[in-house]
Tab-separated table of C-alpha atoms in Angstrom:
chain	number	residue	atom	x	y	z
A	1	UNK	CA	20.866	-15.104	59.602
A	2	UNK	CA	21.450	-11.974	57.561
A	3	UNK	CA	20.255	-12.049	53.992
A	4	UNK	CA	22.190	-10.589	51.145
A	5	UNK	CA	20.302	-7.675	49.585
A	6	UNK	CA	19.079	-8.448	46.101
A	7	UNK	CA	20.564	-6.265	43.426
A	8	UNK	CA	18.157	-3.881	41.666
A	9	UNK	CA	19.158	-3.363	38.083
A	10	UNK	CA	18.856	0.186	36.743
A	11	UNK	CA	16.646	0.217	33.637
A	12	UNK	CA	14.593	3.406	33.863
A	13	UNK	CA	17.291	5.384	32.079
A	14	UNK	CA	16.999	3.271	28.930
A	15	UNK	CA	14.103	3.257	26.513
A	16	UNK	CA	15.338	-0.148	25.364
A	17	UNK	CA	15.179	-1.687	28.848
A	18	UNK	CA	12.380	-0.073	30.825
A	19	UNK	CA	8.794	-1.280	30.653
A	20	UNK	CA	6.772	0.673	28.072
A	21	UNK	CA	4.428	3.335	29.367
A	22	UNK	CA	0.812	2.770	28.393
A	23	UNK	CA	-1.945	5.290	27.880
A	24	UNK	CA	-4.564	2.653	28.665
A	25	UNK	CA	-4.552	-1.069	29.494
A	26	UNK	CA	-5.444	-3.623	26.847
A	27	UNK	CA	-8.568	-4.505	28.830
A	28	UNK	CA	-9.348	-0.797	28.914
A	29	UNK	CA	-9.072	-0.635	25.123
A	30	UNK	CA	-11.403	-3.602	24.735
A	31	UNK	CA	-13.975	-2.077	27.090
A	32	UNK	CA	-13.821	1.213	25.219
A	33	UNK	CA	-14.155	-0.444	21.811
A	34	UNK	CA	-17.198	-2.413	22.950
A	35	UNK	CA	-18.773	0.766	24.283
A	36	UNK	CA	-18.069	2.600	21.023
A	37	UNK	CA	-19.441	-0.303	18.973
A	38	UNK	CA	-22.644	-0.543	20.987
A	39	UNK	CA	-23.205	3.167	20.488
A	40	UNK	CA	-22.395	2.888	16.769
A	41	UNK	CA	-25.005	0.236	15.972
A	42	UNK	CA	-27.639	2.071	18.004
A	43	UNK	CA	-27.196	5.553	16.519
A	44	UNK	CA	-30.532	6.923	15.310
A	45	UNK	CA	-31.649	10.160	13.701
A	46	UNK	CA	-34.567	10.838	16.022
A	47	UNK	CA	-35.563	14.161	14.438
A	48	UNK	CA	-34.894	13.360	10.787
A	49	UNK	CA	-32.533	16.326	10.603
A	50	UNK	CA	-29.834	14.353	8.799
A	51	UNK	CA	-31.994	12.349	6.373
A	52	UNK	CA	-31.124	12.755	2.691
A	53	UNK	CA	-34.376	13.021	0.699
A	54	UNK	CA	-34.207	12.347	-3.062
A	55	UNK	CA	-36.932	13.235	-5.535
A	56	UNK	CA	-37.143	9.655	-6.832
A	57	UNK	CA	-38.741	8.772	-3.494
A	58	UNK	CA	-35.687	7.457	-1.669
A	59	UNK	CA	-34.884	8.648	1.842
A	60	UNK	CA	-31.281	7.935	2.839
A	61	UNK	CA	-30.411	7.522	6.500
A	62	UNK	CA	-26.922	9.061	6.622
A	63	UNK	CA	-26.697	9.082	10.419
A	64	UNK	CA	-28.270	5.855	11.700
A	65	UNK	CA	-26.800	2.390	11.267
A	66	UNK	CA	-29.560	1.124	8.961
A	67	UNK	CA	-28.344	2.927	5.838
A	68	UNK	CA	-25.872	2.460	2.984
A	69	UNK	CA	-23.408	5.329	2.652
A	70	UNK	CA	-19.717	6.026	3.188
A	71	UNK	CA	-20.537	6.601	6.850
A	72	UNK	CA	-21.468	2.928	7.152
A	73	UNK	CA	-18.533	1.777	5.047
A	74	UNK	CA	-16.088	3.352	7.477
A	75	UNK	CA	-18.116	1.944	10.381
A	76	UNK	CA	-17.812	-1.565	8.986
A	77	UNK	CA	-14.092	-1.163	8.377
A	78	UNK	CA	-13.488	-0.097	11.971
A	79	UNK	CA	-15.364	-3.078	13.359
A	80	UNK	CA	-13.565	-5.381	10.935
A	81	UNK	CA	-10.128	-4.129	11.958
A	82	UNK	CA	-10.883	-4.875	15.602
A	83	UNK	CA	-12.357	-8.284	14.739
A	84	UNK	CA	-9.242	-9.134	12.750
A	85	UNK	CA	-7.222	-8.902	15.969
A	86	UNK	CA	-9.645	-10.455	18.427
A	87	UNK	CA	-11.761	-12.867	16.412
A	88	UNK	CA	-14.811	-11.938	18.489
A	89	UNK	CA	-17.882	-13.547	16.887
A	90	UNK	CA	-20.078	-10.663	18.019
A	91	UNK	CA	-18.060	-8.259	15.872
A	92	UNK	CA	-18.258	-10.353	12.705
A	93	UNK	CA	-21.978	-10.839	13.383
A	94	UNK	CA	-22.508	-7.063	13.305
A	95	UNK	CA	-20.746	-6.876	9.952
A	96	UNK	CA	-22.604	-9.849	8.478
A	97	UNK	CA	-26.033	-8.691	9.646
A	98	UNK	CA	-25.448	-5.253	8.113
A	99	UNK	CA	-24.551	-6.773	4.762
A	100	UNK	CA	-27.465	-9.216	4.859
A	101	UNK	CA	-29.935	-6.379	5.330
A	102	UNK	CA	-28.362	-3.859	2.951
A	103	UNK	CA	-27.592	-6.252	0.089
A	104	UNK	CA	-31.234	-7.349	0.197
A	105	UNK	CA	-32.262	-3.706	-0.309
A	106	UNK	CA	-29.620	-2.624	-2.814
A	107	UNK	CA	-28.618	0.938	-3.688
A	108	UNK	CA	-27.213	3.056	-6.494
A	109	UNK	CA	-23.485	3.034	-7.223
A	110	UNK	CA	-21.324	6.038	-6.433
A	111	UNK	CA	-18.041	6.932	-4.745
A	112	UNK	CA	-19.533	6.717	-1.266
A	113	UNK	CA	-21.714	3.614	-1.580
A	114	UNK	CA	-18.617	1.770	-2.852
A	115	UNK	CA	-17.036	2.164	0.584
A	116	UNK	CA	-18.597	-0.959	2.206
A	117	UNK	CA	-17.096	-3.110	-0.549
A	118	UNK	CA	-13.744	-2.934	1.236
A	119	UNK	CA	-15.050	-4.850	4.248
A	120	UNK	CA	-17.150	-7.127	2.033
A	121	UNK	CA	-13.941	-8.141	0.255
A	122	UNK	CA	-12.349	-9.052	3.574
A	123	UNK	CA	-15.425	-11.078	4.547
A	124	UNK	CA	-15.323	-12.959	1.243
A	125	UNK	CA	-11.615	-13.589	1.730
A	126	UNK	CA	-12.233	-15.109	5.165
A	127	UNK	CA	-15.480	-17.000	4.566
A	128	UNK	CA	-15.310	-17.955	0.895
A	129	UNK	CA	-19.054	-17.220	0.695
A	130	UNK	CA	-19.597	-17.237	-3.063
A	131	UNK	CA	-22.828	-15.263	-2.796
A	132	UNK	CA	-20.651	-12.229	-2.067
A	133	UNK	CA	-18.522	-12.598	-5.192
A	134	UNK	CA	-21.030	-11.163	-7.698
A	135	UNK	CA	-21.281	-7.994	-5.591
A	136	UNK	CA	-17.527	-7.513	-5.538
A	137	UNK	CA	-17.278	-8.182	-9.264
A	138	UNK	CA	-20.110	-5.859	-10.247
A	139	UNK	CA	-19.030	-2.928	-8.096
A	140	UNK	CA	-15.360	-3.159	-9.051
A	141	UNK	CA	-16.261	-3.386	-12.737
A	142	UNK	CA	-18.450	-0.314	-12.327
A	143	UNK	CA	-15.565	1.605	-10.739
A	144	UNK	CA	-13.228	0.502	-13.552
A	145	UNK	CA	-15.497	0.846	-16.573
A	146	UNK	CA	-18.543	2.979	-15.834
A	147	UNK	CA	-17.709	5.406	-13.046
A	148	UNK	CA	-17.464	8.937	-14.499
A	149	UNK	CA	-13.972	10.337	-14.978
A	150	UNK	CA	-12.690	13.881	-14.936
A	151	UNK	CA	-10.297	15.276	-17.516
A	152	UNK	CA	-6.962	13.454	-17.182
A	153	UNK	CA	-8.677	10.321	-15.905
A	154	UNK	CA	-9.452	11.062	-12.258
A	155	UNK	CA	-12.478	9.435	-10.618
A	156	UNK	CA	-15.277	11.990	-10.524
A	157	UNK	CA	-16.662	12.270	-7.000
A	158	UNK	CA	-20.247	11.303	-7.809
A	159	UNK	CA	-22.492	10.920	-4.727
A	160	UNK	CA	-26.087	9.904	-4.035
A	161	UNK	CA	-27.455	13.379	-4.734
A	162	UNK	CA	-24.830	15.168	-6.860
A	163	UNK	CA	-22.789	14.354	-9.952
A	164	UNK	CA	-20.030	16.827	-8.960
A	165	UNK	CA	-19.065	17.296	-12.595
A	166	UNK	CA	-15.296	17.140	-13.197
A	167	UNK	CA	-14.514	17.258	-9.472
A	168	UNK	CA	-11.821	15.410	-7.518
A	169	UNK	CA	-12.237	15.011	-3.728
A	170	UNK	CA	-9.696	13.581	-1.314
A	171	UNK	CA	-12.398	11.279	0.140
A	172	UNK	CA	-12.426	9.227	-3.077
A	173	UNK	CA	-9.145	7.471	-2.314
A	174	UNK	CA	-10.570	5.965	0.878
A	175	UNK	CA	-14.117	5.333	-0.325
A	176	UNK	CA	-13.546	3.856	-3.792
A	177	UNK	CA	-9.862	3.478	-4.673
A	178	UNK	CA	-8.857	1.376	-1.650
A	179	UNK	CA	-11.803	-1.045	-2.119
A	180	UNK	CA	-10.942	-1.326	-5.820
A	181	UNK	CA	-7.336	-2.183	-4.971
A	182	UNK	CA	-8.405	-4.776	-2.401
A	183	UNK	CA	-10.753	-6.469	-4.861
A	184	UNK	CA	-8.002	-6.407	-7.491
A	185	UNK	CA	-5.582	-8.211	-5.170
A	186	UNK	CA	-8.245	-10.634	-3.959
A	187	UNK	CA	-9.550	-11.595	-7.407
A	188	UNK	CA	-6.142	-11.414	-9.140
A	189	UNK	CA	-7.130	-8.555	-11.421
A	190	UNK	CA	-3.958	-6.478	-11.787
A	191	UNK	CA	-5.716	-3.891	-13.935
A	192	UNK	CA	-7.682	-2.801	-10.841
A	193	UNK	CA	-4.445	-2.376	-8.890
A	194	UNK	CA	-2.829	-0.348	-11.660
A	195	UNK	CA	-5.891	1.896	-11.879
A	196	UNK	CA	-5.758	2.419	-8.126
A	197	UNK	CA	-2.115	3.487	-8.346
A	198	UNK	CA	-2.993	5.920	-11.120
A	199	UNK	CA	-5.800	7.423	-9.038
A	200	UNK	CA	-3.452	8.021	-6.108
A	201	UNK	CA	-0.955	9.821	-8.334
A	202	UNK	CA	-3.679	11.880	-10.026
A	203	UNK	CA	-5.224	12.974	-6.737
A	204	UNK	CA	-1.827	13.966	-5.369
A	205	UNK	CA	-1.245	16.112	-8.453
A	206	UNK	CA	-4.405	18.190	-7.943
A	207	UNK	CA	-5.142	18.076	-4.211
A	208	UNK	CA	-1.827	18.270	-2.364
A	209	UNK	CA	-0.870	21.773	-1.246
A	210	UNK	CA	2.809	22.076	-2.144
A	211	UNK	CA	3.303	25.014	0.234
A	212	UNK	CA	2.209	23.232	3.420
A	213	UNK	CA	2.200	19.492	2.701
A	214	UNK	CA	-1.486	19.388	3.661
A	215	UNK	CA	-4.321	18.553	1.250
A	216	UNK	CA	-7.137	20.664	-0.143
A	217	UNK	CA	-10.610	19.126	0.095
A	218	UNK	CA	-11.303	19.241	-3.627
A	219	UNK	CA	-10.408	20.342	-7.141
A	220	UNK	CA	-12.655	21.280	-10.058
A	221	UNK	CA	-11.543	21.165	-13.670
A	222	UNK	CA	-14.395	23.607	-14.311
A	223	UNK	CA	-12.520	26.781	-13.452
A	224	UNK	CA	-9.287	24.957	-12.555
A	225	UNK	CA	-9.509	25.710	-8.816
A	226	UNK	CA	-9.498	24.189	-5.317
A	227	UNK	CA	-12.856	25.699	-4.223
A	228	UNK	CA	-12.298	27.384	-0.816
A	229	UNK	CA	-8.722	26.033	-0.639
A	230	UNK	CA	-9.854	24.399	2.588
A	231	UNK	CA	-7.243	22.348	4.386
A	232	UNK	CA	-10.040	20.411	6.044
A	233	UNK	CA	-9.130	18.024	8.826
A	234	UNK	CA	-11.213	14.918	8.082
A	235	UNK	CA	-10.401	15.133	4.375
A	236	UNK	CA	-6.723	15.187	5.283
A	237	UNK	CA	-7.201	12.279	7.668
A	238	UNK	CA	-8.376	10.030	4.830
A	239	UNK	CA	-4.933	10.442	3.293
A	240	UNK	CA	-3.111	9.727	6.556
A	241	UNK	CA	-5.147	6.528	6.848
A	242	UNK	CA	-5.286	5.338	3.268
A	243	UNK	CA	-1.638	5.672	2.258
A	244	UNK	CA	-0.342	3.153	4.859
A	245	UNK	CA	-3.302	0.859	4.193
A	246	UNK	CA	-2.702	1.008	0.430
A	247	UNK	CA	1.024	0.301	0.624
A	248	UNK	CA	0.461	-2.590	3.041
A	249	UNK	CA	-2.358	-4.023	0.928
A	250	UNK	CA	-0.271	-4.076	-2.247
A	251	UNK	CA	2.854	-5.189	-0.357
A	252	UNK	CA	4.895	-2.722	-2.404
A	253	UNK	CA	8.628	-3.357	-2.156
A	254	UNK	CA	10.797	-0.618	-0.659
A	255	UNK	CA	12.261	0.339	-4.036
A	256	UNK	CA	8.842	0.632	-5.706
A	257	UNK	CA	8.502	4.185	-7.089
A	258	UNK	CA	4.827	4.508	-6.163
A	259	UNK	CA	5.588	3.480	-2.590
A	260	UNK	CA	8.511	5.893	-2.371
A	261	UNK	CA	6.465	8.753	-3.799
A	262	UNK	CA	3.455	8.182	-1.544
A	263	UNK	CA	5.635	7.958	1.549
A	264	UNK	CA	7.180	11.322	0.666
A	265	UNK	CA	3.659	12.713	0.398
A	266	UNK	CA	2.687	11.163	3.748
A	267	UNK	CA	5.805	12.442	5.494
A	268	UNK	CA	5.205	15.986	4.249
A	269	UNK	CA	1.634	15.883	5.516
A	270	UNK	CA	2.450	14.416	8.922
A	271	UNK	CA	5.248	16.937	9.465
A	272	UNK	CA	2.705	19.696	8.908
A	273	UNK	CA	0.162	17.990	11.166
A	274	UNK	CA	2.665	17.683	14.010
A	275	UNK	CA	3.143	21.456	13.998
A	276	UNK	CA	-0.600	22.141	13.997
A	277	UNK	CA	-1.769	19.759	16.738
A	278	UNK	CA	-3.618	21.538	19.550
A	279	UNK	CA	-2.389	21.212	23.131
A	280	UNK	CA	-5.474	19.059	23.787
A	281	UNK	CA	-4.204	16.475	21.288
A	282	UNK	CA	-7.010	17.252	18.839
A	283	UNK	CA	-6.797	19.113	15.546
A	284	UNK	CA	-9.013	21.969	14.345
A	285	UNK	CA	-11.582	21.191	11.666
A	286	UNK	CA	-9.730	23.678	9.450
A	287	UNK	CA	-6.232	22.545	10.240
A	288	UNK	CA	-4.557	25.925	9.886
A	289	UNK	CA	-7.369	27.966	11.480
A	290	UNK	CA	-7.180	27.866	15.291
A	291	UNK	CA	-10.491	29.746	15.496
A	292	UNK	CA	-12.330	26.743	13.986
A	293	UNK	CA	-13.595	24.096	16.387
A	294	UNK	CA	-11.581	21.058	17.479
A	295	UNK	CA	-12.718	17.882	15.706
A	296	UNK	CA	-12.355	14.316	16.963
A	297	UNK	CA	-13.016	12.031	13.977
A	298	UNK	CA	-10.144	13.549	12.002
A	299	UNK	CA	-7.944	13.283	15.089
A	300	UNK	CA	-8.734	9.565	15.333
A	301	UNK	CA	-7.903	9.143	11.654
A	302	UNK	CA	-4.576	10.920	12.063
A	303	UNK	CA	-3.750	8.781	15.110
A	304	UNK	CA	-4.552	5.561	13.227
A	305	UNK	CA	-2.535	6.459	10.153
A	306	UNK	CA	0.508	7.761	12.023
A	307	UNK	CA	0.598	4.808	14.435
A	308	UNK	CA	0.296	2.317	11.607
A	309	UNK	CA	2.894	4.077	9.463
A	310	UNK	CA	5.357	4.112	12.368
A	311	UNK	CA	4.689	0.426	13.111
A	312	UNK	CA	5.250	-0.526	9.473
A	313	UNK	CA	8.384	1.570	9.179
A	314	UNK	CA	6.801	3.986	6.710
A	315	UNK	CA	7.318	6.992	9.024
A	316	UNK	CA	10.041	7.865	11.501
A	317	UNK	CA	9.319	6.682	15.046
A	318	UNK	CA	9.721	10.288	16.180
A	319	UNK	CA	6.120	10.871	15.079
A	320	UNK	CA	4.754	8.300	17.566
A	321	UNK	CA	4.282	10.865	20.387
A	322	UNK	CA	2.034	12.914	18.075
A	323	UNK	CA	-0.219	9.896	17.582
A	324	UNK	CA	-0.153	8.972	21.278
A	325	UNK	CA	-1.183	12.490	22.244
A	326	UNK	CA	-4.083	12.143	19.806
A	327	UNK	CA	-5.031	8.761	21.311
A	328	UNK	CA	-5.208	10.391	24.750
A	329	UNK	CA	-7.526	13.039	23.319
A	330	UNK	CA	-9.798	10.413	21.747
A	331	UNK	CA	-10.055	8.499	25.017
A	332	UNK	CA	-10.932	11.734	26.810
A	333	UNK	CA	-13.683	12.487	24.283
A	334	UNK	CA	-15.596	9.204	24.560
A	335	UNK	CA	-18.707	9.713	26.663
A	336	UNK	CA	-19.975	7.293	29.297
A	337	UNK	CA	-22.464	5.867	26.795
A	338	UNK	CA	-19.771	5.331	24.161
A	339	UNK	CA	-20.240	8.328	21.877
A	340	UNK	CA	-17.182	9.983	20.378
A	341	UNK	CA	-17.818	13.673	20.955
A	342	UNK	CA	-16.766	16.595	18.748
A	343	UNK	CA	-17.522	14.809	15.458
A	344	UNK	CA	-18.528	16.980	12.520
A	345	UNK	CA	-21.399	15.847	10.294
A	346	UNK	CA	-20.773	14.583	6.754
A	347	UNK	CA	-19.311	17.483	4.844
A	348	UNK	CA	-19.808	18.311	1.180
A	349	UNK	CA	-17.600	20.603	-0.857
A	350	UNK	CA	-17.491	24.131	0.534
A	351	UNK	CA	-17.009	27.292	-1.514
A	352	UNK	CA	-16.070	29.295	1.592
A	353	UNK	CA	-14.119	28.491	4.741
A	354	UNK	CA	-17.147	29.494	6.828
A	355	UNK	CA	-18.974	26.525	5.310
A	356	UNK	CA	-16.594	24.214	7.210
A	357	UNK	CA	-16.679	26.272	10.388
A	358	UNK	CA	-20.468	25.966	10.505
A	359	UNK	CA	-20.853	22.195	9.969
A	360	UNK	CA	-22.683	20.869	13.061
A	361	UNK	CA	-21.225	18.225	15.370
A	362	UNK	CA	-23.225	15.057	16.029
A	363	UNK	CA	-22.658	11.349	16.677
A	364	UNK	CA	-21.916	9.507	13.436
A	365	UNK	CA	-20.967	5.919	12.552
A	366	UNK	CA	-17.659	7.028	11.044
A	367	UNK	CA	-16.713	8.919	14.205
A	368	UNK	CA	-17.260	5.773	16.244
A	369	UNK	CA	-15.389	3.683	13.701
A	370	UNK	CA	-12.397	5.991	13.410
A	371	UNK	CA	-12.068	5.875	17.195
A	372	UNK	CA	-12.210	2.066	17.024
A	373	UNK	CA	-9.576	2.059	14.279
A	374	UNK	CA	-7.065	4.134	16.208
A	375	UNK	CA	-7.658	2.192	19.433
A	376	UNK	CA	-7.287	-1.122	17.587
A	377	UNK	CA	-4.021	0.101	16.091
A	378	UNK	CA	-2.795	1.224	19.521
A	379	UNK	CA	-3.773	-2.229	20.833
A	380	UNK	CA	-1.100	-3.688	18.566
A	381	UNK	CA	1.577	-2.124	20.745
A	382	UNK	CA	0.783	-4.824	23.341
A	383	UNK	CA	1.951	-7.700	21.135
């Protein structure tokens, strides 16, 4: 008996109907994240080349996992973001063991050592562990009341080794302002949230390059200048990441003027980034200097921020291919042992553009974490 041929419905022509194309399977993402995480927690500075030695006797491990710096704060945040989706006990155990060891040691307060407080706030929110509350309270109060300010009220970018008198850096918004805002929401302290909004507006005023939409690395009120006027990639990536995170965290309504202003800032930056992306999917460490090397941690940060902003409706969906091209580049730059390659070392303020061109590349916790962040955000496209 002849059978009637089954009709095949045409769907390939329609983006609304056809199955989405994937850069990597969800299982592939999970395997890659586990590989990146294993590498992250086992990074060591075997030669001591990247140790920060202070004359009060402290030796700060800025490269390995057993230290307390912004590098570790970003590492924790990446692991946390993945854990928030998967609930894997092994991921929360990494976070909790880091805090148990570091809180027992303690450290001095500055812009960068504030960074882990963001993830600590999320852990307190989930666990209700009251032993964490005094840490959140003390560090947020320091940022509000005791942290040095520049003229016009900006947070001075004080670090472990340098006061950076009257200087604003773009890193500060990610390392201190976002944790302050999170603690303000968590502990119902609206004054923290209002201060965080003010810091965003102040940093935009002095660090955004009106000509390009990109950001300069820093500003000094001593001399009223932007140092080398470096449009440095990783510094810019903090803004691409932190603006969507900040707006989501505060749940700012669409008519809120701060939200509207920051999204204009983000759109201007991402439009400039789209035009500067290398054919490889990466960006140069000096964004507008194609002779500078291609850098992967900034690329991961851009991918995370753009993907999240598109998902939340903060940016036009037309930017999604820019982020997806960056995701492909990140996947291609993860080694067999889970190291994100082409990651520049922690970078201070440069007075010349050559300073940025000459920063060495090495495995770093934040490079691993920024790769985890962008992959975790891409993983959300499967839901």
